[in-house]
Amino acid sequence: ITSRLFSGLKNLKIINLQNNKINEIPDKLLDGLIKLEEIYLKYNNIEEIPFYIFEDNKINYIDLSYNNLTNSTLTITSTPFGYEFGYK
């Protein structure tokens, strides 16, 4: 995946990249996707995700199941104001 795969698609609401053997998520993959609500990344080989890539989006659903993420990699916490992302 290239970091500018979705550049110019500011009205994109859903991304489905499940089952694509993705190893990593580029830092700027979601830049400019201000209307993005859902992202499906299950059944890939993702080991870690830069937590800040989700910060400027209105994402209300992220599916990272069936990847190689470890408990020590990424934390996602739901708050009344959205999600908080960080590393343990």
PDB file of C-alpha atoms in Angstrom:
ATOM      1  CA  ILE A   1       0.000   0.000   0.000  1.00  0.00           C
ATOM      2  CA  THR A   2       1.302   3.440  -0.844  1.00  0.00           C
ATOM      3  CA  SER A   3       0.873   6.346   1.545  1.00  0.00           C
ATOM      4  CA  ARG A   4      -1.152   8.365  -0.977  1.00  0.00           C
ATOM      5  CA  LEU A   5      -3.457   5.535  -2.107  1.00  0.00           C
ATOM      6  CA  PHE A   6      -6.588   7.458  -1.125  1.00  0.00           C
ATOM      7  CA  SER A   7      -5.358  11.016  -1.685  1.00  0.00           C
ATOM      8  CA  GLY A   8      -8.010  13.258  -3.186  1.00  0.00           C
ATOM      9  CA  LEU A   9     -10.882  11.049  -2.000  1.00  0.00           C
ATOM     10  CA  LYS A  10     -12.029  13.393   0.773  1.00  0.00           C
ATOM     11  CA  ASN A  11     -15.636  12.102   0.666  1.00  0.00           C
ATOM     12  CA  LEU A  12     -14.636   8.454   1.187  1.00  0.00           C
ATOM     13  CA  LYS A  13     -16.629   6.972   4.086  1.00  0.00           C
ATOM     14  CA  ILE A  14     -15.640   3.278   4.113  1.00  0.00           C
ATOM     15  CA  ILE A  15     -12.342   1.518   3.376  1.00  0.00           C
ATOM     16  CA  ASN A  16     -12.290  -2.254   3.059  1.00  0.00           C
ATOM     17  CA  LEU A  17      -8.760  -3.663   2.849  1.00  0.00           C
ATOM     18  CA  GLN A  18      -9.437  -7.000   4.479  1.00  0.00           C
ATOM     19  CA  ASN A  19      -7.649 -10.162   3.367  1.00  0.00           C
ATOM     20  CA  ASN A  20      -4.910  -8.407   1.377  1.00  0.00           C
ATOM     21  CA  LYS A  21      -1.711  -9.661   3.074  1.00  0.00           C
ATOM     22  CA  ILE A  22      -0.922  -6.128   4.250  1.00  0.00           C
ATOM     23  CA  ASN A  23       2.158  -5.966   6.480  1.00  0.00           C
ATOM     24  CA  GLU A  24       2.175  -2.306   7.416  1.00  0.00           C
ATOM     25  CA  ILE A  25       0.008   0.781   7.292  1.00  0.00           C
ATOM     26  CA  PRO A  26       1.778   3.864   5.892  1.00  0.00           C
ATOM     27  CA  ASP A  27       1.799   6.925   8.145  1.00  0.00           C
ATOM     28  CA  LYS A  28      -0.137   9.142   5.741  1.00  0.00           C
ATOM     29  CA  LEU A  29      -2.588   6.564   4.364  1.00  0.00           C
ATOM     30  CA  LEU A  30      -5.653   8.275   5.848  1.00  0.00           C
ATOM     31  CA  ASP A  31      -4.535  11.897   5.484  1.00  0.00           C
ATOM     32  CA  GLY A  32      -7.319  14.123   4.178  1.00  0.00           C
ATOM     33  CA  LEU A  33     -10.074  11.518   4.615  1.00  0.00           C
ATOM     34  CA  ILE A  34     -12.175  13.790   6.809  1.00  0.00           C
ATOM     35  CA  LYS A  35     -15.419  11.864   6.248  1.00  0.00           C
ATOM     36  CA  LEU A  36     -14.001   8.379   6.816  1.00  0.00           C
ATOM     37  CA  GLU A  37     -16.278   6.444   9.196  1.00  0.00           C
ATOM     38  CA  GLU A  38     -15.286   2.778   8.879  1.00  0.00           C
ATOM     39  CA  ILE A  39     -12.095   0.894   8.087  1.00  0.00           C
ATOM     40  CA  TYR A  40     -11.832  -2.875   7.710  1.00  0.00           C
ATOM     41  CA  LEU A  41      -8.316  -4.300   7.983  1.00  0.00           C
ATOM     42  CA  LYS A  42      -8.994  -7.834   9.198  1.00  0.00           C
ATOM     43  CA  TYR A  43      -7.224 -10.938   7.868  1.00  0.00           C
ATOM     44  CA  ASN A  44      -3.925  -9.215   7.085  1.00  0.00           C
ATOM     45  CA  ASN A  45      -0.411  -9.477   8.530  1.00  0.00           C
ATOM     46  CA  ILE A  46      -0.317  -6.131  10.335  1.00  0.00           C
ATOM     47  CA  GLU A  47       1.985  -6.144  13.349  1.00  0.00           C
ATOM     48  CA  GLU A  48       1.730  -2.514  14.409  1.00  0.00           C
ATOM     49  CA  ILE A  49      -0.117   0.626  13.417  1.00  0.00           C
ATOM     50  CA  PRO A  50       0.998   4.217  13.896  1.00  0.00           C
ATOM     51  CA  PHE A  51      -1.689   5.339  16.359  1.00  0.00           C
ATOM     52  CA  TYR A  52      -1.754   8.921  15.067  1.00  0.00           C
ATOM     53  CA  ILE A  53      -3.071   7.948  11.614  1.00  0.00           C
ATOM     54  CA  PHE A  54      -6.603   7.811  13.040  1.00  0.00           C
ATOM     55  CA  GLU A  55      -6.503  11.185  14.812  1.00  0.00           C
ATOM     56  CA  ASP A  56      -7.950  13.459  12.121  1.00  0.00           C
ATOM     57  CA  ASN A  57     -10.797  11.211  11.061  1.00  0.00           C
ATOM     58  CA  LYS A  58     -14.362  10.630  12.230  1.00  0.00           C
ATOM     59  CA  ILE A  59     -13.918   6.871  12.323  1.00  0.00           C
ATOM     60  CA  ASN A  60     -16.504   5.080  14.423  1.00  0.00           C
ATOM     61  CA  TYR A  61     -15.563   1.504  13.476  1.00  0.00           C
ATOM     62  CA  ILE A  62     -12.165  -0.137  12.996  1.00  0.00           C
ATOM     63  CA  ASP A  63     -11.803  -3.885  12.423  1.00  0.00           C
ATOM     64  CA  LEU A  64      -8.250  -5.099  13.073  1.00  0.00           C
ATOM     65  CA  SER A  65      -9.145  -8.687  13.912  1.00  0.00           C
ATOM     66  CA  TYR A  66      -7.064 -11.607  12.615  1.00  0.00           C
ATOM     67  CA  ASN A  67      -3.821  -9.664  12.332  1.00  0.00           C
ATOM     68  CA  ASN A  68      -0.496 -10.071  14.099  1.00  0.00           C
ATOM     69  CA  LEU A  69      -1.010  -7.190  16.521  1.00  0.00           C
ATOM     70  CA  THR A  70       0.198  -7.849  20.043  1.00  0.00           C
ATOM     71  CA  ASN A  71      -1.210  -6.514  23.283  1.00  0.00           C
ATOM     72  CA  SER A  72       1.907  -4.398  23.648  1.00  0.00           C
ATOM     73  CA  THR A  73       1.496  -2.685  20.294  1.00  0.00           C
ATOM     74  CA  LEU A  74      -1.619  -0.531  20.021  1.00  0.00           C
ATOM     75  CA  THR A  75      -4.294   0.468  22.485  1.00  0.00           C
ATOM     76  CA  ILE A  76      -7.657   1.805  21.407  1.00  0.00           C
ATOM     77  CA  THR A  77      -9.898   3.318  24.052  1.00  0.00           C
ATOM     78  CA  SER A  78     -13.434   4.499  23.414  1.00  0.00           C
ATOM     79  CA  THR A  79     -14.263   7.796  25.108  1.00  0.00           C
ATOM     80  CA  PRO A  80     -17.345  10.034  25.003  1.00  0.00           C
ATOM     81  CA  PHE A  81     -15.415  12.171  22.504  1.00  0.00           C
ATOM     82  CA  GLY A  82     -14.319   9.342  20.184  1.00  0.00           C
ATOM     83  CA  TYR A  83     -11.331   7.008  20.333  1.00  0.00           C
ATOM     84  CA  GLU A  84      -7.960   7.442  21.955  1.00  0.00           C
ATOM     85  CA  PHE A  85      -5.008   5.607  20.437  1.00  0.00           C
ATOM     86  CA  GLY A  86      -1.670   4.888  21.975  1.00  0.00           C
ATOM     87  CA  TYR A  87       0.978   2.297  22.683  1.00  0.00           C
ATOM     88  CA  LYS A  88       1.300   0.223  25.835  1.00  0.00           C
TER      89      LYS A  88
END
